[in-house]
CSV table of C-alpha atoms and ligand atoms in Angstrom, one decimal:
chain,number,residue,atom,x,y,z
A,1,UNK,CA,-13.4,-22.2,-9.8
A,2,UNK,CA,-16.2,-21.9,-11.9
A,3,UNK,CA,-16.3,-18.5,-11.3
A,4,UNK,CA,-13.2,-18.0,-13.6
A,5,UNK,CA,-14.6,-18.7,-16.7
A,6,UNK,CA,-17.5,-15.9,-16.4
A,7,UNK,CA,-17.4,-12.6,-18.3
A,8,UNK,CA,-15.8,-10.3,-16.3
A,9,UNK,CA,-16.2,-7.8,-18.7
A,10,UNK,CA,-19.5,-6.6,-16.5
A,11,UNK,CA,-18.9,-5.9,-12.6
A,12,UNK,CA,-20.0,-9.1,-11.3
A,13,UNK,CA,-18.1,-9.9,-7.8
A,14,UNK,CA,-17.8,-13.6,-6.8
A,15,UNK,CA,-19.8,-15.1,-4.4
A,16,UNK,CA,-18.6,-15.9,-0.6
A,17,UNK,CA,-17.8,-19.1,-1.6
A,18,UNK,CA,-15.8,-18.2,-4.9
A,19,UNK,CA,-13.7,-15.5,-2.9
A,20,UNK,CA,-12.8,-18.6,-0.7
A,21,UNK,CA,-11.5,-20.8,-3.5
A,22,UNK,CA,-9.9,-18.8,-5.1
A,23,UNK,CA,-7.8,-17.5,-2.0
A,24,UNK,CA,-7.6,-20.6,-0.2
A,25,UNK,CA,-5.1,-24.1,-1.4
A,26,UNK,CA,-5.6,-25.4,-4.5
A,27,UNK,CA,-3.4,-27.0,-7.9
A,28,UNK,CA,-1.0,-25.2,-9.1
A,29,UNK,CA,-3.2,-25.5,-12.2
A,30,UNK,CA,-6.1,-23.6,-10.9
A,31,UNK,CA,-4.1,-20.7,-8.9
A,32,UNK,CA,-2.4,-20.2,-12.8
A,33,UNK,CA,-5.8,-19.7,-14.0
A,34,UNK,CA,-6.7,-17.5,-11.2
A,35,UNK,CA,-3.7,-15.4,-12.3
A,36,UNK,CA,-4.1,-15.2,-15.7
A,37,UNK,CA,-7.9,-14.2,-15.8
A,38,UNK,CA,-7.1,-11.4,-13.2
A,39,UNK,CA,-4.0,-10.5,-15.8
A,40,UNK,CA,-6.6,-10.8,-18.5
A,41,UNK,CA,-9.5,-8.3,-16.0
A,42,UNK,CA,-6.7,-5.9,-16.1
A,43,UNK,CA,-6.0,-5.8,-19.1
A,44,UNK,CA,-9.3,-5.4,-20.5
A,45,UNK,CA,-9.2,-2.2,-18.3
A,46,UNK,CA,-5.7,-0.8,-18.7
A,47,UNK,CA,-4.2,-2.8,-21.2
A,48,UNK,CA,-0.3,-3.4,-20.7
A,49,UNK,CA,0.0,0.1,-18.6
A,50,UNK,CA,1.6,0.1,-15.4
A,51,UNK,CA,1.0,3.5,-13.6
A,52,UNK,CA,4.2,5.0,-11.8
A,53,UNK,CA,3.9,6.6,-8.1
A,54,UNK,CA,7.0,7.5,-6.1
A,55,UNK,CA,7.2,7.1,-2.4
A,56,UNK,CA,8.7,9.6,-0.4
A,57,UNK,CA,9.3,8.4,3.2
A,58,UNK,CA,9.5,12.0,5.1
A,59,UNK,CA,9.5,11.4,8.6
A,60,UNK,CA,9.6,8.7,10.3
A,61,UNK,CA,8.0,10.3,14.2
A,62,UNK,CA,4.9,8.7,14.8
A,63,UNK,CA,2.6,9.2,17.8
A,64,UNK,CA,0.5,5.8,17.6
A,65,UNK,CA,2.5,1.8,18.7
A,66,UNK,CA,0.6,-0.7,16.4
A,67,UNK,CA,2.3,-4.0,17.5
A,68,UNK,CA,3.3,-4.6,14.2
A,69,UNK,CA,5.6,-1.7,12.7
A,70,UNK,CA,9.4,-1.1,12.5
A,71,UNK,CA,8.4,2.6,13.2
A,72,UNK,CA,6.1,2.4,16.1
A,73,UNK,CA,6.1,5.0,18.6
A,74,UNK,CA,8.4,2.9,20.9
A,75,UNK,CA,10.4,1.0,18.8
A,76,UNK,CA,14.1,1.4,20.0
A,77,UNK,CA,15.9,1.1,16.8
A,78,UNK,CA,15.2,3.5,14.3
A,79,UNK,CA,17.1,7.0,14.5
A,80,UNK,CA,14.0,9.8,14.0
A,81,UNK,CA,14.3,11.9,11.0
A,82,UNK,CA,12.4,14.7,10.1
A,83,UNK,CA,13.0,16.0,6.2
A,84,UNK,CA,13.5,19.9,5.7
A,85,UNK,CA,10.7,21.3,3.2
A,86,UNK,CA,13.5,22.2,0.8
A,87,UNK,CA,14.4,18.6,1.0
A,88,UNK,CA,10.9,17.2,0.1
A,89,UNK,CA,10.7,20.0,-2.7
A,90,UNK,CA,13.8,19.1,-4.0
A,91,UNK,CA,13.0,15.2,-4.2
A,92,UNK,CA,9.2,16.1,-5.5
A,93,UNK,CA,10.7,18.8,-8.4
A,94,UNK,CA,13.7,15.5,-9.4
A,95,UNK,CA,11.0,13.1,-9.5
A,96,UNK,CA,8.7,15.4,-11.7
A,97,UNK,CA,11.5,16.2,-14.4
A,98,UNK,CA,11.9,12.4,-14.3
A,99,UNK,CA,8.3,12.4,-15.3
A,100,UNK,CA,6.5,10.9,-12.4
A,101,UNK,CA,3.3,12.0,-12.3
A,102,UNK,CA,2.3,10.4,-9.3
A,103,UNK,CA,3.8,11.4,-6.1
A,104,UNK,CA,3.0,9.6,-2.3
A,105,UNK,CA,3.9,11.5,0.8
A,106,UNK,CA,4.0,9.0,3.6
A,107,UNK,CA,5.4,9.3,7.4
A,108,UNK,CA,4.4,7.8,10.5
A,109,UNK,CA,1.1,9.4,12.3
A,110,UNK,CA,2.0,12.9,13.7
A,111,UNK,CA,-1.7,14.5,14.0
A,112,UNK,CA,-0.8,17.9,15.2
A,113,UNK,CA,-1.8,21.2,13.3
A,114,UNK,CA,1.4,22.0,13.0
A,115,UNK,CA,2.4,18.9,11.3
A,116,UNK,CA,-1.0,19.1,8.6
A,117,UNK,CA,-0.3,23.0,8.3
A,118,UNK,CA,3.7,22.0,7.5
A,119,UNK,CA,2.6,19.3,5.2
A,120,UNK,CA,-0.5,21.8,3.2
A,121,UNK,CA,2.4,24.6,2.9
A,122,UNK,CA,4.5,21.8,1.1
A,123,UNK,CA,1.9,20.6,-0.9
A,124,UNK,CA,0.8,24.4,-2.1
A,125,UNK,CA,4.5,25.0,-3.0
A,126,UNK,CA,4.8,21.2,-4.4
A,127,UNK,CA,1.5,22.3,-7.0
A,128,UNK,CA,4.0,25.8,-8.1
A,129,UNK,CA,6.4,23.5,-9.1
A,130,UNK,CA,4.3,20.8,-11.1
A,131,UNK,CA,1.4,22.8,-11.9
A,132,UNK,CA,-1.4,19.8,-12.7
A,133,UNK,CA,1.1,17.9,-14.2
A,134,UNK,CA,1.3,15.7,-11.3
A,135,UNK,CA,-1.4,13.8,-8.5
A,136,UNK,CA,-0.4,14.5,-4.6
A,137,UNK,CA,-1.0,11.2,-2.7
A,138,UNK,CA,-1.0,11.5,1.2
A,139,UNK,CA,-0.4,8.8,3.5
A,140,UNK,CA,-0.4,10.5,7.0
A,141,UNK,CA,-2.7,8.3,8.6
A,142,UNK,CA,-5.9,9.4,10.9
A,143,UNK,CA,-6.6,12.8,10.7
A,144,UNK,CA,-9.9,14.7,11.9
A,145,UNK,CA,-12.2,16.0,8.9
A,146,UNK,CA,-11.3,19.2,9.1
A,147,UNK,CA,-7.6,18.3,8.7
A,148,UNK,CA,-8.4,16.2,5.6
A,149,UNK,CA,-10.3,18.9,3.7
A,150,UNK,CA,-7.6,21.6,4.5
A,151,UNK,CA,-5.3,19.1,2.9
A,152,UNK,CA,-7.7,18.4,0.1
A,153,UNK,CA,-7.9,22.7,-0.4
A,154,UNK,CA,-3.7,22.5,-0.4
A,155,UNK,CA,-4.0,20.3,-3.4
A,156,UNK,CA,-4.0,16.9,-2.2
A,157,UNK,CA,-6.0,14.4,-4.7
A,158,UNK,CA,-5.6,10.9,-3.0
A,159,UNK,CA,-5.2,9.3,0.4
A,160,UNK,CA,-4.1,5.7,1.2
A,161,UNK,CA,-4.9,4.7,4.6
A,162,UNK,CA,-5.0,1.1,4.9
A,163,UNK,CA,-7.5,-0.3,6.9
A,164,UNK,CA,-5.5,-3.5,7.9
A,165,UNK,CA,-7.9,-5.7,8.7
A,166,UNK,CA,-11.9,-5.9,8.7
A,167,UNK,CA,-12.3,-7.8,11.6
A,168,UNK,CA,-12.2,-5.0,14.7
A,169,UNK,CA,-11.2,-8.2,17.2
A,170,UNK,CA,-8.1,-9.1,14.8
A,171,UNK,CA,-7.4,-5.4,14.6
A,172,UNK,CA,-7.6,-4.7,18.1
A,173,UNK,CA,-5.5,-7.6,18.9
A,174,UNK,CA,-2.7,-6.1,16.6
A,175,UNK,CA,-2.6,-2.5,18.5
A,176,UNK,CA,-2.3,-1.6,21.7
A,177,UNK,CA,-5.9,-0.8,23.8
A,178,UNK,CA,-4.8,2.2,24.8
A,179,UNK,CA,-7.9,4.0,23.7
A,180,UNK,CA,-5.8,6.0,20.3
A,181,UNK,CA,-6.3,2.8,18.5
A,182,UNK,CA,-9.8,2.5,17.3
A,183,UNK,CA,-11.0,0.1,14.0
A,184,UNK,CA,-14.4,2.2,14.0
A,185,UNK,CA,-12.5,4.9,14.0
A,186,UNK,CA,-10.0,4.1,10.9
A,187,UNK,CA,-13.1,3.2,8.9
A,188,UNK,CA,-14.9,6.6,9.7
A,189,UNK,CA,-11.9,8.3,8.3
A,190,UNK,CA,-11.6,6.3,4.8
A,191,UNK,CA,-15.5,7.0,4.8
A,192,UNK,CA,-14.9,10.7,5.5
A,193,UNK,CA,-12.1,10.5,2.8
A,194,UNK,CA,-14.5,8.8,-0.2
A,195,UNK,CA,-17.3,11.3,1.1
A,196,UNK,CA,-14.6,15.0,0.4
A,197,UNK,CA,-14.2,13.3,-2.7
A,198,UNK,CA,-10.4,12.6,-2.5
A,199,UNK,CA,-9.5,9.3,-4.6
A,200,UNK,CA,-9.0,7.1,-1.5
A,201,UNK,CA,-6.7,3.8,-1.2
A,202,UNK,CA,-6.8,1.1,1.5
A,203,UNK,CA,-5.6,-2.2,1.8
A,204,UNK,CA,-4.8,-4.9,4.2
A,205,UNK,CA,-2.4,-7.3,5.4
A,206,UNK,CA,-2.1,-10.6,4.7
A,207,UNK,CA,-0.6,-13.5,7.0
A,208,UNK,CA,-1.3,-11.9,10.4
A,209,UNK,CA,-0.8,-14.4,13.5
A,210,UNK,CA,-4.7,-15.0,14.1
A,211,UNK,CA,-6.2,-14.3,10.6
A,212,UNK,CA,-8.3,-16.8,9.2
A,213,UNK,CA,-9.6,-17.4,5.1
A,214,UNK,CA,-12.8,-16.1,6.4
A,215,UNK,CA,-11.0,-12.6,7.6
A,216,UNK,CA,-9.5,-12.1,4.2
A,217,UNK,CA,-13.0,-12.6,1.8
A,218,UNK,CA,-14.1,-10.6,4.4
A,219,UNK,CA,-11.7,-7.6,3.7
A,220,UNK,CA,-12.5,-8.4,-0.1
A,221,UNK,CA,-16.0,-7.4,0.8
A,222,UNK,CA,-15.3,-4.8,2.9
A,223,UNK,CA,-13.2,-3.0,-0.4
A,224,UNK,CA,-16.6,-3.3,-2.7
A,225,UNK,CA,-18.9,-2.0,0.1
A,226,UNK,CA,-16.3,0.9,1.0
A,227,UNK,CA,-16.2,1.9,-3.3
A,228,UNK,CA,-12.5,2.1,-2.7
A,229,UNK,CA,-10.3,3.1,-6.4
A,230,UNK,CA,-7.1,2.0,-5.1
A,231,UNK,CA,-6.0,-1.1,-3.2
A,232,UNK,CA,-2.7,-2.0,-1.7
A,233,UNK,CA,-2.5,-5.2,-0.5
A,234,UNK,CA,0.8,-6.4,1.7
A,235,UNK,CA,2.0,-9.6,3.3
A,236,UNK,CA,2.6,-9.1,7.1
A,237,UNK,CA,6.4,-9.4,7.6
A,238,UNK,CA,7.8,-9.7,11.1
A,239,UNK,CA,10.3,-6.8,12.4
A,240,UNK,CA,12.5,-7.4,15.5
A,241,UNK,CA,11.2,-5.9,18.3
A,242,UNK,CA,7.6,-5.9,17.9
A,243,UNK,CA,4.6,-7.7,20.1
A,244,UNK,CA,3.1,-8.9,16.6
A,245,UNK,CA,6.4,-10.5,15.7
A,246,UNK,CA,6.2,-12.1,19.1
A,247,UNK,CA,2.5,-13.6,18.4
A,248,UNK,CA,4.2,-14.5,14.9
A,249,UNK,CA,7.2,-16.7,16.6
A,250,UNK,CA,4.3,-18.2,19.3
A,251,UNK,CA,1.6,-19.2,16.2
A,252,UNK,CA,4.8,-21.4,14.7
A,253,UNK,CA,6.5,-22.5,17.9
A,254,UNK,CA,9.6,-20.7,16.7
A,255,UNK,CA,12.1,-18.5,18.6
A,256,UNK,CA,13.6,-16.7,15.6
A,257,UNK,CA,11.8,-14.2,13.0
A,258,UNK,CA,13.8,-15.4,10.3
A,259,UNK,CA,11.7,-16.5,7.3
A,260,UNK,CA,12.4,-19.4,5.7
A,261,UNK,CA,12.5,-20.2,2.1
A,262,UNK,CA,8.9,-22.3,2.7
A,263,UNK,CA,7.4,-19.3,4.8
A,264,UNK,CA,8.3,-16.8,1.8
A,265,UNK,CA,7.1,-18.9,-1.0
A,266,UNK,CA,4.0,-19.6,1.3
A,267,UNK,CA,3.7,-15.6,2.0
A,268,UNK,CA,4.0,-14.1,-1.5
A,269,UNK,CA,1.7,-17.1,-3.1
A,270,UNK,CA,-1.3,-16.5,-0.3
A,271,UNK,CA,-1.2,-12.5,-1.0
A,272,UNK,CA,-0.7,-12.8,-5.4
A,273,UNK,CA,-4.1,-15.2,-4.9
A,274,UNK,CA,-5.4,-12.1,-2.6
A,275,UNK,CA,-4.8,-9.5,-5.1
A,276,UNK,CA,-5.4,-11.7,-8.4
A,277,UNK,CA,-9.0,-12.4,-6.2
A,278,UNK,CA,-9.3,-8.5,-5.6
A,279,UNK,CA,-9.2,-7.5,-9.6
A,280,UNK,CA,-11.7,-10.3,-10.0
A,281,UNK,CA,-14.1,-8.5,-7.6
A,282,UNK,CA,-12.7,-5.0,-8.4
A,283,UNK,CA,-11.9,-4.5,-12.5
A,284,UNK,CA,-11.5,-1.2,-12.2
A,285,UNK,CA,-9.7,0.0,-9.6
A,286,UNK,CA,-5.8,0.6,-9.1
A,287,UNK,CA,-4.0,-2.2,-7.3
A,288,UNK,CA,-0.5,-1.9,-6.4
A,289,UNK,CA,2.5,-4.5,-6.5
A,290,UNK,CA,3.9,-2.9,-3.2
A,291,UNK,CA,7.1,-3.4,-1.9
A,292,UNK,CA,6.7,-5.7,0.6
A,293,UNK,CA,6.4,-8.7,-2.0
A,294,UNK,CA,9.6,-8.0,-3.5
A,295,UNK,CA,11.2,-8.8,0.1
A,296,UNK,CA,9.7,-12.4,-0.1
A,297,UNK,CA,11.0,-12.8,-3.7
A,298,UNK,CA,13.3,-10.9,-6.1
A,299,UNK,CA,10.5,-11.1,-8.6
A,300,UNK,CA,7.4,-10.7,-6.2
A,301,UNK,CA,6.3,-7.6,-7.6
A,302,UNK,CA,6.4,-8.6,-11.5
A,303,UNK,CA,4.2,-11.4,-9.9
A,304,UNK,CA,1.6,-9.3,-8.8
A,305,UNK,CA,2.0,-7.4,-12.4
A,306,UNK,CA,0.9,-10.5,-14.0
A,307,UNK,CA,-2.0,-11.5,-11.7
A,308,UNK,CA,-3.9,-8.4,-11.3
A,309,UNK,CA,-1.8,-5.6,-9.9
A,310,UNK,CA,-1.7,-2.4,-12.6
A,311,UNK,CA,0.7,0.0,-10.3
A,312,UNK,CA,4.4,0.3,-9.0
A,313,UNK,CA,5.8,2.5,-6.2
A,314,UNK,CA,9.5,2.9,-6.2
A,315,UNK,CA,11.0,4.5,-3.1
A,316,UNK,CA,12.4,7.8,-3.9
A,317,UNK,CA,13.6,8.8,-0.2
A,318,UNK,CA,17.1,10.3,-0.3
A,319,UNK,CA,19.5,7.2,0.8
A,320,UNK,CA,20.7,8.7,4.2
A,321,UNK,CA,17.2,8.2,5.4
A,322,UNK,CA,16.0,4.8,3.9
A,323,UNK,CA,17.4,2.5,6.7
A,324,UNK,CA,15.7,4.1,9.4
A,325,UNK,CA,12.0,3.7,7.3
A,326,UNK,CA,12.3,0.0,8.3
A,327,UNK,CA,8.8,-1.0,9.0
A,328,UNK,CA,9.8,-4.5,8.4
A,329,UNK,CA,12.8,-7.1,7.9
A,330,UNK,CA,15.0,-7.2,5.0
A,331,UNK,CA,13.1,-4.2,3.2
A,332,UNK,CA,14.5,-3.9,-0.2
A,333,UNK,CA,15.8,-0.6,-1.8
A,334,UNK,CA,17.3,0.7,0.7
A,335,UNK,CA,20.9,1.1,-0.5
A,336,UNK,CA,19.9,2.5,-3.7
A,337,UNK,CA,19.0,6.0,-4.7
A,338,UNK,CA,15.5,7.3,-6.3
A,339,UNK,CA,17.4,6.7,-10.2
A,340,UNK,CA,18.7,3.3,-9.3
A,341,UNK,CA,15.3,1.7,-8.5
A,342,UNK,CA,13.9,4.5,-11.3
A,343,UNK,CA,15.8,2.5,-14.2
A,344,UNK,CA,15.2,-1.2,-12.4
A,345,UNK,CA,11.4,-0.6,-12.0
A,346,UNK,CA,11.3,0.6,-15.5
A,347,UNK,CA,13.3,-2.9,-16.6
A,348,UNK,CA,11.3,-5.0,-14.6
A,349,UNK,CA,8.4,-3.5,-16.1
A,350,UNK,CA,9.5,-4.5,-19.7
A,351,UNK,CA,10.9,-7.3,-19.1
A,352,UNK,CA,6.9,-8.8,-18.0
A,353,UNK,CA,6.1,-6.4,-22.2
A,354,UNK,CA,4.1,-4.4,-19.7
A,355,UNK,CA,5.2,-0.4,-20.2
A,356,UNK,CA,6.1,1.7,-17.3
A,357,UNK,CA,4.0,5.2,-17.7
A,358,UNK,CA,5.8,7.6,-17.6
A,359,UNK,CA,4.3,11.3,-17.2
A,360,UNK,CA,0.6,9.8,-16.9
A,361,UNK,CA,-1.4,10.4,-13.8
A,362,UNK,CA,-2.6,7.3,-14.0
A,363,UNK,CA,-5.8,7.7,-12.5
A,364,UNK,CA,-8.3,4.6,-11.6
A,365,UNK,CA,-11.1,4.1,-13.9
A,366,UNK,CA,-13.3,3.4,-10.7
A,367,UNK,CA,-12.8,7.1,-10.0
A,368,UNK,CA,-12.8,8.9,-13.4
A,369,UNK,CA,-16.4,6.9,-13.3
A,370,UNK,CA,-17.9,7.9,-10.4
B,401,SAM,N1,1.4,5.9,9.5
B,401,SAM,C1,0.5,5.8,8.4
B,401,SAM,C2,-0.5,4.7,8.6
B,401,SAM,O1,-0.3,3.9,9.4
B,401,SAM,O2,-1.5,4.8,7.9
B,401,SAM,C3,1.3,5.5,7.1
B,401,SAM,C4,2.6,4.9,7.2
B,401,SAM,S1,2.5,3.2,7.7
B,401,SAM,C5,4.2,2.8,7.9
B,401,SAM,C6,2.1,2.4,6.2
B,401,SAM,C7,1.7,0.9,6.2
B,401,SAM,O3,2.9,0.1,6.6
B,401,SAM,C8,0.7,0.5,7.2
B,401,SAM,O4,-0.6,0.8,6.8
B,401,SAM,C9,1.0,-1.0,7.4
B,401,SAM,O5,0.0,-1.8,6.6
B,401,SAM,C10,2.4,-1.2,6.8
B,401,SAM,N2,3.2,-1.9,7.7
B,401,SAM,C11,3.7,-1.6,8.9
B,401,SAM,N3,4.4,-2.6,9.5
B,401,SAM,C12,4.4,-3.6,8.6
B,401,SAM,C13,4.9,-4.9,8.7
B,401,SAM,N4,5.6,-5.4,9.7
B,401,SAM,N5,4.8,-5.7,7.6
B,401,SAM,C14,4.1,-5.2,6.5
B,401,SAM,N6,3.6,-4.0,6.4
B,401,SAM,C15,3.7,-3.2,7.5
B,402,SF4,FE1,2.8,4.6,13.0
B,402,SF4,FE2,1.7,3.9,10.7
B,402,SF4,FE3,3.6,2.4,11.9
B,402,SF4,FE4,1.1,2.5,13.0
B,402,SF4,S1,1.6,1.7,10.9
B,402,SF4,S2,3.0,2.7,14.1
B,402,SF4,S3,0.6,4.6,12.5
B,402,SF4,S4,3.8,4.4,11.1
């Protein structure tokens, strides 16, 4: 780990071989250093500022099947939902009074005109109510170019669309090959995305059956070549009823998804040496402490607060729907309302002497720079 003690104060990434050691087993000594330089990295850039984003979860139709979601196109459990426009308004003006000044629109892929024209009326009426105040994240999945832009007019300002994985035979083993499932094609929409000049997020996920050390310095790369701002980084968590979760149960020689205590611990330490890795390679961007890691551990996301993540995304989907957003097992929030997890994000927040930010858009330094 030499690596660790250089400057990071200049833009330096790690070579191959530094990526690896710092992802890959090592003492508990060294993975604390790891963690407390990226804390440090971060730091240096945004000081103790945590930027706020709120989720809101609006449908939950999608069109495509990837093998791993809760919310795939054929997954029998989940009741479809659709919110009203007033609905989304109503959650979008709440959340700006309680001075979010980030707001995520996410729902599974639906990539019909009349969905994108539904969505850019929202978003026009959204920008009346919030004026600038506030940065419009979309999370809609792969659209064509033309889709994009008319989103970007509507008043869009980011997109998160993760890429998953950078290896295209890991990727195609996690979807179907039905021909609407494409790796080439995902990346030619976060490059179309960076090229319209939206501020663009990906991410990946970590602890997929089949993924190797290699696969994950490999999507560290991949973030630096694509001159991504935001990251979002997730462990892989099995759902019922999935082919991936099948694949999961087959790699251990298990017949249960259940996660055990080791599997967690292993889960949430493997994706914090991910992320803390990432600010390493990437001072500058924004890199979330995402949900998922607070379904391994109570305190997963404060974790990733203290080893490199800078941003937090409480759910603010109205209750009756949360249940049926279940991408994966045991997904937290879901019995509370948008002020419960407002006032328990803020605490967690403080309770790490980091400060929750409150009416500030927040935006990446990677971006304001460009
Ligand atoms: N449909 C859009 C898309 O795919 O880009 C946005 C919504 S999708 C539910 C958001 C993200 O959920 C995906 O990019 C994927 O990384 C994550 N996800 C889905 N299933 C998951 C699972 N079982 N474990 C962890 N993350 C999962
Ligand atoms: Fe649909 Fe997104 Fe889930 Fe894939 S990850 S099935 S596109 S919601």
């Amino acid at each position: 780990l030499g690596a660790l003690s250089r400057q990071f104060s200049t833009q330096m990434p790690l070579s191959r071989s530094e990526i690896l050691k710092c992802i890959g087993d090592k003492p508990i000594s060294e993975d604390k250093a790891l963690f407390e330089r990226a804390n440090d990295v971060t730091k240096s850039v945004y000081g103790n500022k945590v930027f706020l984003r709120g989720i809101i979860e609006f449908s939950n139709h999608c069109a495509k099947n990837c093998n791993y979601c809760g919310i795939r196109r054929d997954h029998p459990d989940p009741e479809r939902y659709e919110m009203s426009q007033d609905d989304i308004l109503e959650t979008i003006k709440w959340a700006h009074e309680k001075r979010y000044a980030g707001i995520l629109l996410q729902s599974g892929e639906v990539g019909t005109q009349d969905r994108v024209d539904f969505v850019a009326d929202t978003l026009k009426k959204a920008r009346k109510l919030t004026g600038d105040k506030v940065r419009y994240i979309l999370s809609l999945g792969e659209l064509t170019d033309d889709q994009y832009y008319q989103l970007l007019q509507a008043g869009a300002d980011r997109y998160l669309l993760r890429m998953e994985t950078s290896n295209p035979a890991l990727y195609a083993k996690l979807h179907p090959q039905d021909g609407h499932h494409d790796w080439l094609k995902r990346l030619n929409c976060v490059k179309s995305l960076v090229g319209m000049g939206y501020q663009v997020a990906t991410g990946v996920m970590t602890g997929l059956p089949g993924q190797t050390k290699d696969d994950l310095a490999d999507d560290i790369e991949m973030f630096n070549e694509l001159g991504i701002d935001m990251i979002g980084l997730g462990p892989y968590i099995p759902q019922v009823k999935t082919p991936t979760a099948d694949a999961w149960m087959a790699e251990r020689g298990r017949d249960s998804i259940e996660l055990t205590a080791d599997d967690k611990a292993k889960m949430l330490l493997d994706t914090i040496r991910m992320l803390a890795t990432i600010r390493l390679c990437n001072p500058d961007v924004n890199i979330a402490a995402t949900t998922a890691l607070q379904a391994l551990k109570d305190d997963g996301r404060e974790w990733a607060l203290e080893s490199g993540a800078n941003v937090v995304m409480p759910i603010l989907t109205p209750k009756t729907f949360r249940a049926e957003y279940q991408l994966y097992q045991n997904k937290p929030c879901i019995d509370d309302s948008a002020s419960e997890c407002m006032g328990c994000m803020d605490r967690r927040v403080r309770s790490i002497g980091k400060t929750l930010c409150f009416g500030e858009l927040g935006d990446p330094k990677h971006f304001t720079d460009r």
